[in-house]
Amino acid sequence: MNKIVIPEFKDTYKVANIKPLFQTLIGSHIHGLEHPSSDIDYRAVHVYNKDLYISIHLDDIKTSIEAQEDKVDAVSYELGAFLNILNKGAHNAYEMVYSPYFEFYGSDELKKEFEDICKTCFNPYKLCLSYIGAMASAVSGLAKAFETMNAKKAIKCFFMHHRFLASYYYTLKYKDDNLFPPLLLEDLHKALSEDNPPPLPNINDLFEEASKEPEKVIGLLCENIDDLKDQIENIIKTQRPILIKKIEETHKDNTELLNNFYRKAVYELSNNN
């Protein structure tokens, strides 16, 4: 029940008397975009001992803890903080849940309740809004890479933008079915094949080329940077207001549901040795 699959957190959990609810793997390894220099992106959700939540030491409850080592980026979120971002429709929260490397440490009953919560909180319009923010960040990063002639950053931001854009269109296309986009970029492309998504270069070939001719790679990936800027500005201007209105129309108050699960998870995990 208390197996730790992220070694970077083992001592931290023990010292702080923290119990994991689940641990997972996200990032390039679940999108089929890993390369020799890729980090391993671990994520987790934990609870503190129940006694801490009803004590005067609430300041000891941190919304997240981090552990970074060579090529490892690990973050563990306190359950309450995670449920908040899940309910807001953050794409990275759902990627944590739907990762093929997801491991849950509560009881079967608690796991079933958690799965139901993820379905209940899912709102395609909130998810699309999250993807818009991620796209804007990726385009900004790509522009910065162009300015600084940073080929490796350009490659990462290029693929991030493409994945977020494709996920955005997939979510809109299947909004009535409440489907979360495929995590593998290859599967995402297949799902949108009728929309003729542009072919993508091989990421490993690009990194190899970047080590030899970085200017050539930057020129290839950033040649349409102004068009990408215009595209995201247009999406923000025209689509964001529509999404916000749709979110208001489809709003559900999940507070009681989330609070009940929160309390149940804290008590169950606190009582497990």
XYZ file of N, CA and C in Angstrom:
819
model
N 0.829 -1.211 0.000
C 0.000 0.000 0.000
C 0.863 1.261 0.000
N 2.009 1.231 0.726
C 2.837 2.418 0.839
C 4.114 2.322 0.014
N 4.079 1.513 -1.045
C 5.202 1.393 -1.954
C 5.561 2.755 -2.524
N 6.840 3.072 -2.590
C 7.294 4.327 -3.160
C 7.971 4.035 -4.491
N 7.443 4.562 -5.587
C 8.043 4.329 -6.887
C 8.934 5.489 -7.318
N 8.881 6.599 -6.595
C 9.749 7.734 -6.891
C 10.798 7.823 -5.785
N 11.998 7.291 -6.019
C 13.010 7.248 -4.954
C 13.362 8.611 -4.396
N 13.257 9.674 -5.219
C 13.596 11.015 -4.765
C 12.719 11.497 -3.614
N 11.534 10.898 -3.442
C 10.611 11.327 -2.396
C 10.645 10.424 -1.158
N 11.321 9.315 -1.218
C 11.218 8.321 -0.149
C 11.571 8.901 1.219
N 12.719 9.561 1.325
C 13.143 10.122 2.610
C 12.266 11.298 3.019
N 11.878 12.137 2.039
C 11.031 13.299 2.338
C 9.700 12.864 2.918
N 9.097 11.860 2.333
C 7.820 11.350 2.827
C 7.950 10.830 4.254
N 9.033 10.110 4.487
C 9.232 9.490 5.799
C 9.426 10.542 6.885
N 10.263 11.529 6.619
C 10.562 12.564 7.609
C 9.330 13.396 7.933
N 8.557 13.763 6.896
C 7.386 14.629 7.089
C 6.121 13.848 7.416
N 6.233 12.534 7.539
C 5.069 11.671 7.817
C 3.983 11.887 6.768
N 4.421 11.858 5.508
C 3.526 12.064 4.369
C 3.195 10.717 3.739
N 1.955 10.579 3.285
C 1.533 9.352 2.618
C 1.111 9.676 1.178
N 1.635 8.933 0.206
C 1.254 9.199 -1.188
C -0.126 8.648 -1.517
N -0.897 9.416 -2.272
C -2.174 8.922 -2.798
C -1.933 8.253 -4.147
N -1.149 8.928 -4.983
C -0.729 8.300 -6.234
C 0.559 8.928 -6.721
N 1.258 8.196 -7.572
C 2.469 8.687 -8.206
C 2.403 8.334 -9.683
N 3.048 9.166 -10.508
C 2.858 9.009 -11.945
C 4.051 9.577 -12.709
N 4.067 9.354 -13.990
C 5.106 9.866 -14.877
C 4.443 10.701 -15.957
N 4.966 11.891 -16.204
C 4.419 12.754 -17.251
C 5.554 13.201 -18.171
N 5.297 14.189 -19.004
C 6.349 14.757 -19.838
C 6.592 14.000 -21.129
N 7.772 14.185 -21.677
C 8.096 13.665 -23.004
C 7.950 12.154 -23.106
N 8.151 11.430 -21.994
C 8.099 9.973 -22.039
C 6.693 9.426 -22.267
N 5.673 10.198 -21.963
C 4.310 9.710 -22.220
C 3.731 10.289 -23.515
N 4.494 11.188 -24.142
C 4.033 11.785 -25.394
C 4.790 11.234 -26.606
N 5.708 10.297 -26.351
C 6.500 9.757 -27.447
C 7.511 10.755 -27.974
N 7.940 11.690 -27.140
C 8.857 12.742 -27.557
C 10.163 12.716 -26.768
N 10.456 11.585 -26.126
C 11.689 11.513 -25.360
C 12.903 11.451 -26.284
N 14.003 11.964 -25.783
C 15.257 11.973 -26.524
C 16.379 11.758 -25.511
N 17.610 11.529 -25.930
C 18.688 11.196 -24.988
C 18.878 12.168 -23.830
N 18.569 13.452 -24.033
C 18.759 14.431 -22.949
C 17.482 14.748 -22.185
N 16.424 13.972 -22.427
C 15.142 14.220 -21.755
C 15.243 14.012 -20.250
N 14.574 14.882 -19.496
C 14.397 14.666 -18.066
C 13.332 13.595 -17.849
N 13.370 12.984 -16.674
C 12.289 12.102 -16.253
C 11.403 12.929 -15.324
N 10.164 13.135 -15.729
C 9.255 14.015 -14.990
C 8.289 13.192 -14.139
N 8.608 13.060 -12.859
C 7.734 12.360 -11.930
C 6.779 13.367 -11.285
N 5.558 12.927 -11.049
C 4.611 13.731 -10.295
C 3.886 12.828 -9.296
N 3.436 13.415 -8.211
C 2.750 12.643 -7.175
C 1.763 13.541 -6.450
N 0.868 12.904 -5.721
C -0.077 13.614 -4.848
C -0.037 12.920 -3.493
N 0.017 13.710 -2.426
C 0.176 13.144 -1.089
C -0.760 13.819 -0.092
N -0.865 13.220 1.079
C -1.561 13.845 2.211
C -0.627 13.809 3.412
N -0.828 14.752 4.316
C -0.115 14.742 5.585
C -0.919 13.918 6.588
N -0.319 13.654 7.718
C -1.050 12.965 8.773
C -2.263 13.796 9.180
N -3.371 13.128 9.427
C -4.632 13.834 9.716
C -4.523 14.761 10.910
N -3.665 14.430 11.878
C -3.538 15.273 13.073
C -3.009 16.656 12.738
N -2.197 16.758 11.679
C -1.633 18.050 11.306
C -2.716 19.003 10.791
N -3.734 18.442 10.138
C -4.794 19.270 9.562
C -5.681 19.906 10.626
N -5.668 19.358 11.830
C -6.512 19.910 12.899
C -5.656 20.428 14.051
N -4.427 20.861 13.700
C -3.521 21.387 14.721
C -3.244 22.864 14.446
N -2.428 23.466 15.294
C -2.053 24.865 15.092
C -0.854 24.991 14.150
N -0.410 23.868 13.591
C 0.780 23.866 12.738
C 0.421 23.765 11.260
N -0.659 24.439 10.851
C -1.093 24.371 9.462
C -0.049 24.938 8.502
N 0.813 25.811 9.010
C 1.859 26.382 8.155
C 2.835 25.307 7.684
N 2.849 24.173 8.363
C 3.755 23.082 7.966
C 3.240 22.339 6.740
N 1.987 22.598 6.362
C 1.411 21.940 5.185
C 1.805 22.734 3.947
N 2.643 22.167 3.132
C 3.094 22.815 1.904
C 2.261 22.309 0.729
N 1.936 23.209 -0.186
C 1.119 22.804 -1.340
C 1.880 21.871 -2.262
N 3.212 21.926 -2.224
C 4.000 21.005 -3.041
C 5.397 20.867 -2.472
N 6.024 19.754 -2.782
C 7.423 19.533 -2.431
C 8.143 19.091 -3.702
N 9.400 19.493 -3.825
C 10.144 19.194 -5.041
C 11.436 18.448 -4.720
N 11.847 17.639 -5.672
C 13.111 16.927 -5.564
C 13.725 16.874 -6.952
N 14.844 17.549 -7.132
C 15.486 17.585 -8.434
C 16.890 17.022 -8.358
N 17.173 16.100 -9.247
C 18.501 15.524 -9.384
C 18.847 15.508 -10.859
N 19.976 14.953 -11.202
C 20.406 14.903 -12.591
C 19.372 14.200 -13.456
N 18.782 14.954 -14.402
C 17.805 14.431 -15.365
C 16.529 13.912 -14.707
N 16.268 14.324 -13.468
C 15.034 13.942 -12.780
C 14.364 15.199 -12.239
N 13.095 15.387 -12.571
C 12.292 16.495 -12.069
C 11.069 15.896 -11.377
N 11.030 15.967 -10.055
C 9.958 15.336 -9.289
C 9.229 16.375 -8.441
N 7.901 16.355 -8.530
C 7.067 17.261 -7.737
C 5.913 16.466 -7.151
N 5.665 16.652 -5.862
C 4.536 16.010 -5.200
C 3.621 17.094 -4.642
N 2.326 17.017 -5.000
C 1.355 18.029 -4.590
C 0.515 17.538 -3.415
N 0.244 18.419 -2.487
C -0.700 18.101 -1.420
C -2.072 17.922 -2.048
N -2.840 16.960 -1.559
C -4.085 16.568 -2.200
C -5.047 17.733 -2.430
N -5.208 18.596 -1.436
C -6.130 19.715 -1.579
C -5.728 20.633 -2.721
N -4.437 20.896 -2.843
C -3.936 21.742 -3.928
C -4.191 21.085 -5.278
N -3.978 19.769 -5.343
C -4.193 19.057 -6.602
C -5.671 19.068 -7.005
N -6.565 18.823 -6.054
C -7.996 18.803 -6.372
C -8.464 20.154 -6.899
N -7.862 21.224 -6.408
C -8.221 22.564 -6.881
C -7.844 22.763 -8.344
N -6.622 22.355 -8.718
C -6.210 22.552 -10.112
C -6.937 21.566 -11.035
N -7.286 20.392 -10.517
C -8.075 19.438 -11.303
C -9.444 20.031 -11.614
N -10.058 20.622 -10.605
C -11.395 21.198 -10.768
C -11.377 22.418 -11.685
N -10.216 23.069 -11.785
C -10.093 24.219 -12.681
C -9.844 23.796 -14.125
N -9.629 22.483 -14.333
C -9.444 21.979 -15.689
C -8.029 22.061 -16.207
N -7.045 22.136 -15.330
C -5.647 22.223 -15.760
C -5.234 20.956 -16.518
N -4.727 21.137 -17.722
C -4.380 19.980 -18.551
C -3.319 19.101 -17.902
N -2.371 19.728 -17.183
C -1.297 18.935 -16.567
C -1.822 18.054 -15.438
N -2.908 18.464 -14.781
C -3.499 17.620 -13.734
C -4.098 16.360 -14.344
N -4.766 16.514 -15.478
C -5.376 15.354 -16.136
C -4.328 14.454 -16.782
N -3.216 15.044 -17.226
C -2.132 14.218 -17.762
C -1.544 13.338 -16.666
N -1.488 13.857 -15.453
C -1.020 13.052 -14.332
C -1.924 11.846 -14.117
N -3.218 12.072 -14.186
C -4.202 11.028 -13.900
C -4.271 9.983 -15.011
N -4.171 10.444 -16.276
C -4.338 9.531 -17.402
C -3.023 8.986 -17.946
N -1.934 9.273 -17.279
C -0.648 8.706 -17.679
C -0.698 7.181 -17.598
N -0.085 6.474 -18.553
C -0.056 5.003 -18.493
C 0.804 4.480 -17.340
N 1.538 5.369 -16.687
C 2.402 4.973 -15.573
C 1.818 5.382 -14.226
N 0.526 5.575 -14.176
C -0.188 5.993 -12.968
C -0.278 4.842 -11.965
N 0.093 5.106 -10.702
C -0.022 4.100 -9.639
C -0.737 4.706 -8.444
N -1.814 4.067 -8.036
C -2.659 4.559 -6.940
C -2.412 3.714 -5.700
N -2.369 4.372 -4.512
C -1.995 3.662 -3.287
C -3.103 3.567 -2.251
N -4.285 4.102 -2.574
C -5.401 3.971 -1.652
C -6.149 2.673 -1.897
N -7.232 2.483 -1.189
C -8.055 1.286 -1.346
C -8.763 1.298 -2.696
N -9.295 0.157 -3.096
C -10.047 0.066 -4.348
C -11.252 1.003 -4.328
N -11.875 1.096 -3.169
C -13.036 1.980 -3.029
C -12.629 3.433 -3.227
N -11.508 3.802 -2.635
C -11.029 5.176 -2.764
C -10.619 5.465 -4.214
N -10.018 4.496 -4.862
C -9.613 4.667 -6.260
C -10.828 4.876 -7.152
N -11.873 4.080 -6.934
C -13.094 4.222 -7.723
C -13.704 5.606 -7.515
N -13.701 6.072 -6.277
C -14.247 7.397 -5.978
C -13.412 8.484 -6.651
N -12.101 8.284 -6.675
C -11.216 9.252 -7.320
C -11.472 9.295 -8.833
N -11.637 8.141 -9.439
C -11.926 8.078 -10.875
C -13.240 8.781 -11.196
N -14.230 8.605 -10.339
C -15.519 9.271 -10.545
C -15.381 10.789 -10.431
N -14.536 11.231 -9.504
C -14.306 12.666 -9.323
C -13.655 13.264 -10.573
N -12.686 12.548 -11.130
C -12.016 13.041 -12.337
C -13.007 13.200 -13.480
N -13.941 12.274 -13.604
C -14.954 12.354 -14.660
C -15.942 13.491 -14.389
N -16.329 13.627 -13.133
C -17.303 14.668 -12.771
C -16.724 16.066 -12.964
N -15.470 16.243 -12.603
C -14.834 17.561 -12.693
C -14.434 17.930 -14.125
N -14.353 16.928 -14.993
C -13.890 17.189 -16.363
C -14.844 18.128 -17.095
N -14.274 19.188 -17.648
C -15.039 20.149 -18.429
C -14.194 20.505 -19.651
N -14.629 20.137 -20.854
C -13.810 20.364 -22.048
C -13.487 21.832 -22.294
N -14.371 22.718 -21.867
C -14.133 24.146 -22.096
C -13.032 24.666 -21.158
N -13.021 24.173 -19.931
C -11.932 24.533 -19.016
C -10.607 23.993 -19.537
N -10.649 22.773 -20.064
C -9.434 22.155 -20.584
C -8.893 22.949 -21.776
N -9.787 23.370 -22.660
C -9.368 24.173 -23.814
C -8.737 25.491 -23.373
N -9.297 26.087 -22.339
C -8.745 27.337 -21.816
C -7.328 27.106 -21.283
N -7.126 25.965 -20.650
C -5.798 25.614 -20.145
C -4.817 25.427 -21.298
N -5.273 24.790 -22.366
C -4.406 24.580 -23.531
C -4.035 25.902 -24.207
N -4.946 26.857 -24.211
C -4.638 28.162 -24.793
C -3.481 28.815 -24.040
N -3.548 28.764 -22.718
C -2.459 29.319 -21.916
C -1.142 28.608 -22.182
N -1.194 27.277 -22.317
C 0.014 26.491 -22.586
C 0.571 26.805 -23.972
N -0.325 26.982 -24.955
C 0.116 27.338 -26.310
C 0.833 28.686 -26.312
N 0.239 29.654 -25.635
C 0.828 30.991 -25.584
C 2.228 30.945 -24.974
N 2.379 30.141 -23.927
C 3.679 30.000 -23.269
C 4.693 29.342 -24.203
N 4.250 28.326 -24.952
C 5.149 27.621 -25.872
C 5.596 28.532 -27.018
N 4.673 29.327 -27.564
C 5.020 30.253 -28.644
C 5.982 31.324 -28.138
N 5.743 31.804 -26.910
C 6.652 32.783 -26.302
C 8.042 32.184 -26.129
N 8.093 30.915 -25.706
C 9.378 30.234 -25.538
C 10.081 30.032 -26.863
N 9.313 29.726 -27.906
C 9.892 29.542 -29.235
C 10.474 30.853 -29.753
N 9.765 31.941 -29.530
C 10.256 33.258 -29.957
C 11.537 33.624 -29.214
N 11.579 33.312 -27.924
C 12.780 33.582 -27.121
C 13.951 32.739 -27.613
N 13.673 31.490 -27.972
C 14.727 30.612 -28.489
C 15.285 31.156 -29.795
N 14.408 31.736 -30.606
C 14.836 32.333 -31.871
C 15.736 33.542 -31.621
N 15.347 34.349 -30.650
C 16.123 35.548 -30.333
C 17.510 35.200 -29.793
N 17.577 34.145 -28.983
C 18.844 33.766 -28.341
C 19.590 32.682 -29.103
N 19.008 32.232 -30.229
C 19.602 31.175 -31.044
C 19.855 29.910 -30.233
N 18.856 29.531 -29.442
C 18.932 28.337 -28.608
C 18.172 27.208 -29.306
N 18.898 26.360 -30.014
C 18.269 25.329 -30.845
C 17.522 24.291 -30.011
N 18.092 23.860 -28.903
C 17.449 22.828 -28.088
C 16.130 23.336 -27.500
N 16.128 24.581 -27.040
C 14.892 25.164 -26.516
C 13.866 25.317 -27.628
N 14.330 25.659 -28.824
C 13.420 25.809 -29.961
C 12.734 24.485 -30.277
N 13.483 23.393 -30.224
C 12.917 22.076 -30.504
C 11.840 21.731 -29.479
N 12.158 21.922 -28.209
C 11.199 21.598 -27.148
C 9.925 22.430 -27.272
N 10.085 23.742 -27.475
C 8.915 24.626 -27.560
C 8.096 24.357 -28.817
N 8.768 23.997 -29.905
C 8.070 23.675 -31.146
C 7.125 22.496 -30.943
N 7.622 21.429 -30.347
C 6.796 20.243 -30.156
C 5.740 20.465 -29.074
N 6.078 21.247 -28.055
C 5.082 21.575 -27.034
C 3.915 22.325 -27.659
N 4.227 23.322 -28.473
C 3.163 24.098 -29.115
C 2.291 23.210 -29.984
N 2.921 22.353 -30.775
C 2.146 21.490 -31.663
C 1.240 20.564 -30.862
N 1.772 20.007 -29.773
C 0.964 19.082 -28.966
C -0.205 19.807 -28.308
N 0.043 20.990 -27.759
C -1.033 21.742 -27.109
C -2.092 22.172 -28.123
N -1.653 22.588 -29.314
C -2.593 23.017 -30.342
C -3.462 21.848 -30.809
N -2.821 20.696 -31.034
C -3.562 19.510 -31.468
C -4.521 19.041 -30.371
N -4.078 19.107 -29.130
C -4.936 18.707 -28.010
C -6.125 19.650 -27.873
N -5.884 20.919 -28.121
C -6.951 21.927 -28.077
C -8.028 21.600 -29.108
N -7.604 21.328 -30.345
C -8.573 21.023 -31.399
C -9.276 19.687 -31.155
N -8.548 18.719 -30.612
C -9.158 17.423 -30.301
C -10.248 17.593 -29.238
N -9.947 18.352 -28.203
C -10.908 18.560 -27.115
C -12.165 19.251 -27.615
N -11.992 20.237 -28.504
C -13.152 20.919 -29.078
C -13.960 19.969 -29.972
N -13.244 19.166 -30.745
C -13.914 18.255 -31.678
C -14.776 17.231 -30.958
N -14.281 16.750 -29.799
C -14.993 15.697 -29.068
C -15.569 16.209 -27.747
N -15.893 17.496 -27.718
C -16.379 18.110 -26.479
C -17.659 17.469 -25.960
N -18.511 17.017 -26.856
C -19.770 16.409 -26.424
C -19.575 15.021 -25.819
N -18.424 14.418 -26.097
C -18.130 13.089 -25.558
C -17.247 13.150 -24.321
N -16.832 14.375 -23.936
C -15.961 14.568 -22.764
C -14.717 13.674 -22.824
N -14.037 13.708 -23.974
C -12.850 12.880 -24.161
C -11.582 13.678 -23.919
N -10.666 13.073 -23.145
C -9.355 13.687 -22.956
C -8.470 13.275 -24.127
N -7.677 14.204 -24.672
C -6.871 13.892 -25.857
C -5.881 12.748 -25.616
N -5.579 11.966 -26.669
C -4.550 10.930 -26.555
C -3.231 11.557 -26.107
N -2.489 10.856 -25.271
C -1.245 11.403 -24.758
C -0.089 11.262 -25.744
N -0.044 10.158 -26.480
C 0.992 9.988 -27.484
C 0.714 10.916 -28.666
N 1.712 11.684 -29.055
C 1.518 12.622 -30.155
C 1.149 11.880 -31.438
N 1.712 10.707 -31.627
C 1.383 9.906 -32.808
C -0.102 9.536 -32.822
N -0.631 9.124 -31.667
C -2.055 8.779 -31.571
C -2.934 10.009 -31.755
N -2.473 11.134 -31.254
C -3.216 12.392 -31.397
C -3.313 12.778 -32.876
N -2.220 12.581 -33.591
C -2.208 12.871 -35.023
C -3.188 11.968 -35.766
N -3.200 10.690 -35.416
C -4.110 9.750 -36.067
C -5.568 10.135 -35.806
N -5.846 10.559 -34.581
C -7.213 10.926 -34.213
C -7.695 12.149 -34.981
N -6.744 12.991 -35.416
C -7.093 14.212 -36.149
C -6.761 14.087 -37.636
N -6.569 12.857 -38.103
C -6.128 12.643 -39.486
C -7.077 13.262 -40.507
N -8.371 13.287 -40.192
C -9.350 13.877 -41.117
C -9.151 15.381 -41.260
N -8.508 15.988 -40.269
C -8.268 17.425 -40.309
C -6.926 17.774 -40.952
N -6.219 16.726 -41.442
C -4.929 16.901 -42.131
C -3.915 17.713 -41.324
N -3.542 17.236 -40.135
C -2.522 17.953 -39.362
C -1.189 17.906 -40.105
N -0.361 18.938 -39.982
C 0.911 18.978 -40.710
C 1.860 17.882 -40.221
N 2.640 17.290 -41.131
C 3.614 16.269 -40.720
C 4.672 16.890 -39.822
N 5.180 16.088 -38.899
C 6.182 16.586 -37.967
C 7.546 15.967 -38.242
N 8.607 16.741 -38.041
C 9.949 16.166 -38.161
C 10.225 15.234 -36.984
N 11.233 14.398 -37.115
C 11.618 13.491 -36.039
C 12.410 14.250 -34.986
N 11.984 14.167 -33.742
C 12.609 14.973 -32.690
C 14.068 14.580 -32.447
N 14.370 13.276 -32.527
C 15.751 12.848 -32.305
C 16.660 13.299 -33.441
N 16.134 13.287 -34.671
C 16.926 13.787 -35.803
C 17.209 15.272 -35.631
N 16.228 16.012 -35.104
C 16.433 17.444 -34.901
C 17.507 17.722 -33.850
N 17.476 16.971 -32.755
C 18.493 17.174 -31.720
C 19.889 16.837 -32.235
N 19.964 15.798 -33.065
C 21.253 15.441 -33.654
C 21.735 16.537 -34.598
N 20.806 17.052 -35.397
C 21.137 18.133 -36.323
C 21.514 19.406 -35.572
N 20.851 19.648 -34.436
C 21.121 20.857 -33.650
C 22.535 20.874 -33.096
N 23.094 19.699 -32.848
C 24.462 19.625 -32.333
C 25.488 19.968 -33.410
N 25.044 19.911 -34.672
C 25.959 20.184 -35.788
C 25.677 21.549 -36.415
N 24.420 21.807 -36.707
C 24.038 23.056 -37.358
C 22.830 23.679 -36.657
N 23.045 24.246 -35.478
C 21.922 24.810 -34.695
C 21.156 25.899 -35.440
N 21.873 26.730 -36.225
C 21.192 27.808 -36.945
C 20.199 27.250 -37.961
N 20.557 26.149 -38.585
C 19.675 25.533 -39.568
C 18.387 25.033 -38.923
N 18.529 24.409 -37.743
C 17.360 23.889 -37.022
C 16.466 25.035 -36.566
N 17.064 26.078 -36.031
C 16.284 27.230 -35.574
C 15.540 27.864 -36.746
N 16.207 27.972 -37.879
C 15.569 28.533 -39.063
C 14.377 27.709 -39.512
N 14.511 26.380 -39.443
C 13.424 25.483 -39.848
C 12.220 25.602 -38.924
N 12.473 25.608 -37.614
C 11.382 25.590 -36.635
C 10.758 26.959 -36.404
N 11.509 28.014 -36.644
C 11.032 29.359 -36.319
C 10.683 30.190 -37.549
N 10.671 29.560 -38.729
C 10.424 30.339 -39.935
C 9.024 30.954 -39.952
N 8.086 30.327 -39.247
C 6.712 30.840 -39.218
C 6.333 31.409 -37.849
N 7.328 31.887 -37.111
C 7.074 32.334 -35.745
C 6.061 33.485 -35.695
N 6.104 34.388 -36.681
C 5.151 35.502 -36.693
C 3.727 34.997 -36.923
N 3.591 33.978 -37.778
C 2.271 33.389 -38.013
C 1.743 32.711 -36.751
N 2.630 32.061 -36.010
C 2.219 31.403 -34.774
C 1.774 32.423 -33.736
N 2.489 33.544 -33.670
C 2.104 34.617 -32.748
C 0.721 35.148 -33.104
N 0.493 35.370 -34.404
C -0.808 35.869 -34.855
C -1.910 34.854 -34.559
N -1.576 33.578 -34.736
C -2.568 32.518 -34.502
C -3.020 32.492 -33.049
N -2.061 32.524 -32.114
C -2.428 32.438 -30.701
C -3.132 33.723 -30.254
N -2.737 34.866 -30.803
C -3.423 36.115 -30.478
C -4.868 36.076 -30.958
N -5.082 35.488 -32.123
C -6.435 35.379 -32.668
C -7.285 34.423 -31.835
N -6.689 33.311 -31.406
C -7.413 32.355 -30.561
C -7.802 33.002 -29.238
N -6.863 33.730 -28.655
C -7.138 34.400 -27.375
C -8.244 35.445 -27.544
N -8.180 36.174 -28.637
C -9.145 37.255 -28.868
C -10.531 36.731 -29.208
N -10.604 35.692 -30.036
C -11.911 35.235 -30.525
C -12.484 34.040 -29.773
N -11.613 33.099 -29.359
C -12.107 31.863 -28.764
C -12.172 31.897 -27.240
N -11.247 32.607 -26.627
C -11.221 32.638 -25.164
C -12.527 33.168 -24.575
N -13.096 34.272 -25.087
C -14.376 34.756 -24.536
C -15.502 33.731 -24.690
N -15.497 33.002 -25.801
C -16.518 31.975 -26.023
C -16.380 30.863 -24.998
N -15.143 30.452 -24.748
C -14.897 29.375 -23.784
C -15.316 29.793 -22.376
N -14.995 31.016 -22.009
C -15.365 31.515 -20.678
C -16.880 31.496 -20.502
N -17.595 31.899 -21.551
C -19.063 31.886 -21.498
C -19.584 30.457 -21.366
N -18.985 29.525 -22.110
C -19.386 28.124 -22.038
C -19.108 27.540 -20.653
N -18.006 27.944 -20.049
C -17.675 27.471 -18.702
C -18.731 27.939 -17.706
N -19.152 29.187 -17.847
C -20.195 29.723 -16.970
C -21.512 28.973 -17.158
N -21.819 28.633 -18.399
C -23.079 27.942 -18.688
C -23.085 26.507 -18.186
N -21.921 25.877 -18.157
C -21.831 24.460 -17.768
C -21.283 24.281 -16.347
N -21.217 25.369 -15.600
C -20.622 25.315 -14.258
C -21.356 24.345 -13.335
N -20.571 23.559 -12.621
C -21.093 22.686 -11.565
C -20.296 22.951 -10.297
N -20.993 23.035 -9.176
C -20.318 23.244 -7.899
C -19.901 21.876 -7.344
N -18.616 21.586 -7.430
C -18.097 20.293 -6.980
C -17.491 20.359 -5.578
N -17.716 21.455 -4.873
C -17.059 21.674 -3.584
C -17.329 20.551 -2.587
N -18.584 20.218 -2.399
C -18.927 19.183 -1.410
C -18.337 17.833 -1.798
N -18.415 17.499 -3.071
C -17.864 16.236 -3.557
C -16.366 16.150 -3.293
N -15.656 17.221 -3.598
C -14.201 17.241 -3.422
C -13.823 17.245 -1.942
N -14.557 17.997 -1.138
C -14.271 18.029 0.297
C -14.470 16.659 0.942
N -15.522 15.961 0.545
C -15.788 14.627 1.098
C -14.677 13.650 0.744
N -14.231 13.712 -0.511
C -13.137 12.825 -0.923
C -11.849 13.192 -0.202
N -11.599 14.482 -0.059
C -10.398 14.969 0.623
C -10.316 14.406 2.038
N -11.407 14.544 2.780
C -11.429 14.055 4.164
C -11.260 12.533 4.205
N -11.943 11.845 3.318
C -11.873 10.380 3.299
C -10.466 9.904 3.008
N -9.794 10.534 2.033
C -8.428 10.150 1.661
C -7.450 10.407 2.801
N -7.590 11.559 3.463
C -6.686 11.893 4.577
C -6.824 10.880 5.690
N -8.038 10.535 6.059
C -8.242 9.588 7.158
C -7.775 8.195 6.779
N -8.079 7.771 5.572
C -7.685 6.414 5.173
C -6.159 6.269 5.114
N -5.498 7.199 4.464
C -4.043 7.083 4.285
C -3.293 7.320 5.607
N -3.838 8.198 6.463
C -3.206 8.440 7.762
C -3.234 7.209 8.658
N -4.249 6.395 8.473
C -4.385 5.206 9.318
C -3.639 3.991 8.781
N -3.012 4.137 7.601
C -2.221 3.049 7.043
C -0.769 3.181 7.493
N -0.217 2.098 7.947
C 1.169 2.103 8.393
C 2.099 1.854 7.220
